[in-house]
Amino acid sequence: AQTVTQSQPEMSVQEAETVTLSCTYDTSESDYYLFWYKQPPSRQMILVIRQEAYKQQNATENRFSVNFQKAAKSFSLKISDSQLGDAAMYFCAYRSAGGSARQLTFGSGTQLTVLP
Amino acid sequence: NAGVTQTPKFQVLKTGQSMTLQCAQDMNHNSMYWYRQDPGMGLRLIYYSASEGTTDKGEVPNGYNVSRLNKREFSLRLESAAPSQTSVYFCASAGYGTHNSPLHFGNGTRLTVT
């Protein structure tokens, strides 16, 4: 079974600065997908960014980018120009490319605080 | 554009009581899921339904049952609630397409069992 580890339970960043959230995963599969979700205090789960393992290019969505290191099984999220609205719990998640179920396996989350 | 709708939003139960959490999606998705979220543990999969007519156990199925009523609806039942089932429950759905399609989540149900 796959496991996802987020080793930073809490992080903080100054507004307008850059922060990187870490995620590592364990799998024997060669093809899979990785996701970052954001959960603000409203409890809503919001997709931030996704990465296909077969793509070498790191995904980017506006101020959010990932550093995907397949050999190291690492998938970190970089938030540039941090804004107060980025304060949330962030979850890293893994999905196998095989099968039809498409369930996600989540890490334990990183609580991000943005300081004004 | 409702997406995934969960009811109720909040619920308090006494130990031993039963209840059903309802979930419906209007995106014509094939797959539906129930997760629970506990502090420090992320979201853990309880049950899922890859397609209408099928259900399978996830990581933490004990104490729960599910019903995929039709393509739209997927309910989660607690037959005899226990304090260990105090949690936030999320329903999610995913379409049948490429595997990079994200899960769409409901807004969660906060359940307290006293």
mmCIF file of C-alpha atoms in Angstrom:
data_model
loop_
_atom_site.group_PDB
_atom_site.id
_atom_site.type_symbol
_atom_site.label_atom_id
_atom_site.label_comp_id
_atom_site.label_asym_id
_atom_site.label_seq_id
_atom_site.Cartn_x
_atom_site.Cartn_y
_atom_site.Cartn_z
ATOM 1 C CA ALA A 1 0.000 0.000 0.000
ATOM 2 C CA GLN A 2 1.117 3.491 -0.684
ATOM 3 C CA THR A 3 1.881 5.935 2.100
ATOM 4 C CA VAL A 4 2.206 9.703 2.032
ATOM 5 C CA THR A 5 4.230 11.581 4.637
ATOM 6 C CA GLN A 6 4.102 15.265 5.455
ATOM 7 C CA SER A 7 6.764 15.836 8.087
ATOM 8 C CA GLN A 8 5.893 19.462 8.870
ATOM 9 C CA PRO A 9 2.705 19.641 10.964
ATOM 10 C CA GLU A 10 2.926 23.449 11.042
ATOM 11 C CA MET A 11 4.668 26.118 8.992
ATOM 12 C CA SER A 12 4.561 29.885 8.963
ATOM 13 C CA VAL A 13 5.529 32.470 6.379
ATOM 14 C CA GLN A 14 5.619 36.225 6.218
ATOM 15 C CA GLU A 15 3.194 37.812 3.786
ATOM 16 C CA ALA A 16 4.795 38.267 0.330
ATOM 17 C CA GLU A 17 7.533 35.725 1.111
ATOM 18 C CA THR A 18 7.988 32.224 -0.288
ATOM 19 C CA VAL A 19 7.369 28.990 1.567
ATOM 20 C CA THR A 20 7.900 25.346 0.656
ATOM 21 C CA LEU A 21 5.819 22.503 2.062
ATOM 22 C CA SER A 22 7.345 19.028 1.993
ATOM 23 C CA CYS A 23 5.780 15.735 0.969
ATOM 24 C CA THR A 24 7.302 12.311 0.463
ATOM 25 C CA TYR A 25 5.563 9.120 -0.586
ATOM 26 C CA ASP A 26 6.292 5.458 -0.749
ATOM 27 C CA THR A 27 5.226 3.363 -3.717
ATOM 28 C CA SER A 28 6.444 0.532 -5.898
ATOM 29 C CA GLU A 29 4.465 1.789 -8.879
ATOM 30 C CA SER A 30 6.038 3.664 -11.760
ATOM 31 C CA ASP A 31 2.931 5.488 -12.939
ATOM 32 C CA TYR A 32 0.823 7.577 -10.591
ATOM 33 C CA TYR A 33 -0.527 11.044 -9.906
ATOM 34 C CA LEU A 34 0.157 13.500 -7.129
ATOM 35 C CA PHE A 35 -2.016 16.310 -5.834
ATOM 36 C CA TRP A 36 -1.938 19.163 -3.374
ATOM 37 C CA TYR A 37 -5.214 20.173 -1.754
ATOM 38 C CA LYS A 38 -5.883 23.223 0.385
ATOM 39 C CA GLN A 39 -8.381 23.240 3.251
ATOM 40 C CA PRO A 40 -9.194 26.711 4.648
ATOM 41 C CA PRO A 41 -11.134 27.117 7.909
ATOM 42 C CA SER A 42 -14.357 26.731 5.928
ATOM 43 C CA ARG A 43 -13.442 23.013 5.696
ATOM 44 C CA GLN A 44 -13.797 23.016 1.923
ATOM 45 C CA MET A 45 -11.228 20.878 0.070
ATOM 46 C CA ILE A 46 -9.760 22.840 -2.847
ATOM 47 C CA LEU A 47 -7.432 21.406 -5.470
ATOM 48 C CA VAL A 48 -4.258 23.484 -5.687
ATOM 49 C CA ILE A 49 -2.120 21.627 -8.204
ATOM 50 C CA ARG A 50 -1.584 18.189 -9.725
ATOM 51 C CA GLN A 51 1.361 16.331 -11.264
ATOM 52 C CA GLU A 52 1.555 13.270 -13.482
ATOM 53 C CA ALA A 53 4.513 11.056 -12.596
ATOM 54 C CA TYR A 54 5.369 10.423 -16.253
ATOM 55 C CA LYS A 55 5.889 14.151 -16.836
ATOM 56 C CA GLN A 56 9.334 15.435 -16.020
ATOM 57 C CA GLN A 57 8.252 19.066 -16.099
ATOM 58 C CA ASN A 58 7.126 20.435 -12.752
ATOM 59 C CA ALA A 59 3.539 21.659 -12.620
ATOM 60 C CA THR A 60 2.828 25.353 -12.044
ATOM 61 C CA GLU A 61 -0.409 27.169 -11.255
ATOM 62 C CA ASN A 62 0.091 30.915 -10.851
ATOM 63 C CA ARG A 63 1.907 31.401 -7.511
ATOM 64 C CA PHE A 64 1.940 27.670 -6.767
ATOM 65 C CA SER A 65 4.547 25.309 -8.151
ATOM 66 C CA VAL A 66 5.869 21.877 -7.295
ATOM 67 C CA ASN A 67 9.301 20.325 -7.127
ATOM 68 C CA PHE A 68 8.738 16.723 -8.205
ATOM 69 C CA GLN A 69 11.690 14.426 -7.643
ATOM 70 C CA LYS A 70 10.572 10.984 -8.799
ATOM 71 C CA ALA A 71 13.684 9.081 -7.794
ATOM 72 C CA ALA A 72 13.583 10.586 -4.313
ATOM 73 C CA LYS A 73 9.782 10.150 -4.137
ATOM 74 C CA SER A 74 9.418 13.755 -3.124
ATOM 75 C CA PHE A 75 6.693 16.235 -4.100
ATOM 76 C CA SER A 76 7.061 19.618 -2.435
ATOM 77 C CA LEU A 77 4.790 22.624 -2.903
ATOM 78 C CA LYS A 78 6.212 26.116 -3.266
ATOM 79 C CA ILE A 79 3.995 29.110 -2.627
ATOM 80 C CA SER A 80 5.436 32.370 -3.896
ATOM 81 C CA ASP A 81 4.357 35.866 -2.836
ATOM 82 C CA SER A 82 2.327 34.407 0.034
ATOM 83 C CA GLN A 83 -1.015 36.046 0.736
ATOM 84 C CA LEU A 84 -3.192 36.042 3.848
ATOM 85 C CA GLY A 85 -5.714 33.944 1.949
ATOM 86 C CA ASP A 86 -3.152 31.161 1.585
ATOM 87 C CA ALA A 87 -3.466 30.378 5.286
ATOM 88 C CA ALA A 88 -4.937 26.881 5.425
ATOM 89 C CA MET A 89 -4.215 23.209 5.981
ATOM 90 C CA TYR A 90 -2.434 21.717 2.984
ATOM 91 C CA PHE A 91 -2.672 18.042 2.103
ATOM 92 C CA CYS A 92 -0.495 16.083 -0.264
ATOM 93 C CA ALA A 93 -2.214 13.120 -1.941
ATOM 94 C CA TYR A 94 -1.297 10.140 -4.122
ATOM 95 C CA ARG A 95 -3.331 8.255 -6.693
ATOM 96 C CA SER A 96 -2.346 5.077 -8.459
ATOM 97 C CA ALA A 97 -2.607 5.095 -12.254
ATOM 98 C CA GLY A 98 -4.040 1.585 -12.289
ATOM 99 C CA GLY A 99 -7.534 0.379 -11.499
ATOM 100 C CA SER A 100 -10.839 2.166 -11.789
ATOM 101 C CA ALA A 101 -11.384 3.259 -8.202
ATOM 102 C CA ARG A 102 -9.259 6.445 -8.340
ATOM 103 C CA GLN A 103 -9.178 6.932 -4.604
ATOM 104 C CA LEU A 104 -6.602 9.272 -3.095
ATOM 105 C CA THR A 105 -4.226 8.475 -0.251
ATOM 106 C CA PHE A 106 -3.577 11.574 1.838
ATOM 107 C CA GLY A 107 -0.764 12.778 4.041
ATOM 108 C CA SER A 108 -1.452 14.087 7.535
ATOM 109 C CA GLY A 109 -1.383 17.728 6.460
ATOM 110 C CA THR A 110 0.627 20.893 7.087
ATOM 111 C CA GLN A 111 -1.040 23.866 8.763
ATOM 112 C CA LEU A 112 0.233 27.038 7.097
ATOM 113 C CA THR A 113 0.037 30.367 8.898
ATOM 114 C CA VAL A 114 0.638 33.592 6.956
ATOM 115 C CA LEU A 115 1.926 36.438 9.101
ATOM 116 C CA PRO A 116 1.004 40.010 8.128
ATOM 117 C CA ASN B 1 -23.791 24.326 -9.757
ATOM 118 C CA ALA B 2 -24.164 22.230 -6.581
ATOM 119 C CA GLY B 3 -21.339 19.687 -7.093
ATOM 120 C CA VAL B 4 -21.236 17.334 -4.101
ATOM 121 C CA THR B 5 -23.862 17.901 -1.425
ATOM 122 C CA GLN B 6 -23.635 16.355 2.037
ATOM 123 C CA THR B 7 -26.229 16.382 4.750
ATOM 124 C CA PRO B 8 -26.303 17.107 7.603
ATOM 125 C CA LYS B 9 -23.514 19.648 8.250
ATOM 126 C CA PHE B 10 -23.406 18.913 11.969
ATOM 127 C CA GLN B 11 -24.677 16.055 14.122
ATOM 128 C CA VAL B 12 -24.408 15.018 17.745
ATOM 129 C CA LEU B 13 -25.169 11.411 18.662
ATOM 130 C CA LYS B 14 -25.175 9.442 21.855
ATOM 131 C CA THR B 15 -23.160 6.242 22.016
ATOM 132 C CA GLY B 16 -25.151 3.412 20.462
ATOM 133 C CA GLN B 17 -27.390 5.579 18.298
ATOM 134 C CA SER B 18 -27.489 5.085 14.558
ATOM 135 C CA MET B 19 -27.544 7.576 11.712
ATOM 136 C CA THR B 20 -27.038 7.872 7.973
ATOM 137 C CA LEU B 21 -24.945 10.523 6.284
ATOM 138 C CA GLN B 22 -26.283 11.426 2.882
ATOM 139 C CA CYS B 23 -24.259 12.410 -0.165
ATOM 140 C CA ALA B 24 -25.347 13.334 -3.673
ATOM 141 C CA GLN B 25 -23.443 14.593 -6.702
ATOM 142 C CA ASP B 26 -24.816 16.187 -9.851
ATOM 143 C CA MET B 27 -21.721 15.842 -12.062
ATOM 144 C CA ASN B 28 -22.568 12.418 -13.510
ATOM 145 C CA HIS B 29 -19.493 10.974 -11.818
ATOM 146 C CA ASN B 30 -18.984 7.236 -11.670
ATOM 147 C CA SER B 31 -16.901 6.977 -8.512
ATOM 148 C CA MET B 32 -17.818 8.125 -5.029
ATOM 149 C CA TYR B 33 -15.957 8.014 -1.715
ATOM 150 C CA TRP B 34 -16.341 8.486 2.002
ATOM 151 C CA TYR B 35 -13.396 9.813 4.011
ATOM 152 C CA ARG B 36 -12.999 10.732 7.640
ATOM 153 C CA GLN B 37 -10.683 13.486 8.844
ATOM 154 C CA ASP B 38 -9.083 13.401 12.271
ATOM 155 C CA PRO B 39 -6.465 15.805 13.675
ATOM 156 C CA GLY B 40 -2.934 14.770 12.761
ATOM 157 C CA MET B 41 -4.121 11.925 10.542
ATOM 158 C CA GLY B 42 -5.247 13.578 7.345
ATOM 159 C CA LEU B 43 -8.138 12.052 5.441
ATOM 160 C CA ARG B 44 -8.597 8.302 5.595
ATOM 161 C CA LEU B 45 -10.751 6.330 3.206
ATOM 162 C CA ILE B 46 -13.693 4.515 4.788
ATOM 163 C CA TYR B 47 -15.500 3.057 1.753
ATOM 164 C CA TYR B 48 -15.679 3.770 -1.917
ATOM 165 C CA SER B 49 -17.813 2.929 -4.901
ATOM 166 C CA ALA B 50 -15.919 2.725 -8.181
ATOM 167 C CA SER B 51 -19.155 2.609 -10.149
ATOM 168 C CA GLU B 52 -22.876 2.239 -9.604
ATOM 169 C CA GLY B 53 -23.635 -1.159 -8.087
ATOM 170 C CA THR B 54 -20.214 -1.716 -6.495
ATOM 171 C CA THR B 55 -18.788 -0.824 -3.108
ATOM 172 C CA ASP B 56 -15.451 -1.646 -1.497
ATOM 173 C CA LYS B 57 -13.775 -1.196 1.853
ATOM 174 C CA GLY B 58 -11.127 1.419 2.303
ATOM 175 C CA GLU B 59 -8.563 1.842 5.043
ATOM 176 C CA VAL B 60 -10.920 2.236 8.038
ATOM 177 C CA PRO B 61 -14.266 0.499 7.299
ATOM 178 C CA ASN B 62 -15.049 -0.983 10.723
ATOM 179 C CA GLY B 63 -18.265 0.337 12.239
ATOM 180 C CA TYR B 64 -19.617 1.670 8.941
ATOM 181 C CA ASN B 65 -21.782 0.511 6.082
ATOM 182 C CA VAL B 66 -22.475 2.163 2.755
ATOM 183 C CA SER B 67 -25.109 2.088 0.053
ATOM 184 C CA ARG B 68 -24.696 3.252 -3.526
ATOM 185 C CA LEU B 69 -28.355 4.019 -4.043
ATOM 186 C CA ASN B 70 -27.953 5.107 -7.662
ATOM 187 C CA LYS B 71 -25.327 6.896 -9.712
ATOM 188 C CA ARG B 72 -25.922 10.162 -7.860
ATOM 189 C CA GLU B 73 -26.183 9.055 -4.245
ATOM 190 C CA PHE B 74 -23.818 7.308 -1.834
ATOM 191 C CA SER B 75 -24.793 7.081 1.832
ATOM 192 C CA LEU B 76 -22.737 6.178 4.907
ATOM 193 C CA ARG B 77 -24.400 4.502 7.875
ATOM 194 C CA LEU B 78 -23.249 4.198 11.448
ATOM 195 C CA GLU B 79 -25.270 1.391 13.012
ATOM 196 C CA SER B 80 -24.104 1.875 16.603
ATOM 197 C CA ALA B 81 -22.107 5.043 17.042
ATOM 198 C CA ALA B 82 -19.008 5.050 19.248
ATOM 199 C CA PRO B 83 -16.962 8.002 20.583
ATOM 200 C CA SER B 84 -14.097 6.858 18.324
ATOM 201 C CA GLN B 85 -16.287 7.798 15.371
ATOM 202 C CA THR B 86 -16.246 11.457 16.361
ATOM 203 C CA SER B 87 -14.750 13.031 13.258
ATOM 204 C CA VAL B 88 -15.379 15.161 10.210
ATOM 205 C CA TYR B 89 -16.735 13.100 7.324
ATOM 206 C CA PHE B 90 -16.248 13.999 3.688
ATOM 207 C CA CYS B 91 -17.962 12.621 0.651
ATOM 208 C CA ALA B 92 -16.198 12.966 -2.701
ATOM 209 C CA SER B 93 -16.720 11.988 -6.311
ATOM 210 C CA ALA B 94 -14.600 11.553 -9.423
ATOM 211 C CA GLY B 95 -15.452 11.260 -13.083
ATOM 212 C CA TYR B 96 -14.530 8.467 -15.439
ATOM 213 C CA GLY B 97 -11.814 9.944 -17.551
ATOM 214 C CA THR B 98 -8.119 10.395 -17.090
ATOM 215 C CA HIS B 99 -6.597 9.473 -13.767
ATOM 216 C CA ASN B 100 -5.442 13.004 -13.145
ATOM 217 C CA SER B 101 -9.018 14.196 -12.721
ATOM 218 C CA PRO B 102 -9.341 15.470 -9.173
ATOM 219 C CA LEU B 103 -11.739 14.398 -6.478
ATOM 220 C CA HIS B 104 -14.575 16.823 -5.883
ATOM 221 C CA PHE B 105 -15.454 17.105 -2.208
ATOM 222 C CA GLY B 106 -18.557 17.997 -0.280
ATOM 223 C CA ASN B 107 -18.280 20.473 2.584
ATOM 224 C CA GLY B 108 -18.128 17.823 5.270
ATOM 225 C CA THR B 109 -20.206 16.671 8.235
ATOM 226 C CA ARG B 110 -18.911 17.265 11.737
ATOM 227 C CA LEU B 111 -20.075 14.343 13.859
ATOM 228 C CA THR B 112 -19.718 14.224 17.633
ATOM 229 C CA VAL B 113 -20.495 11.033 19.544
ATOM 230 C CA THR B 114 -20.883 11.474 23.296
#
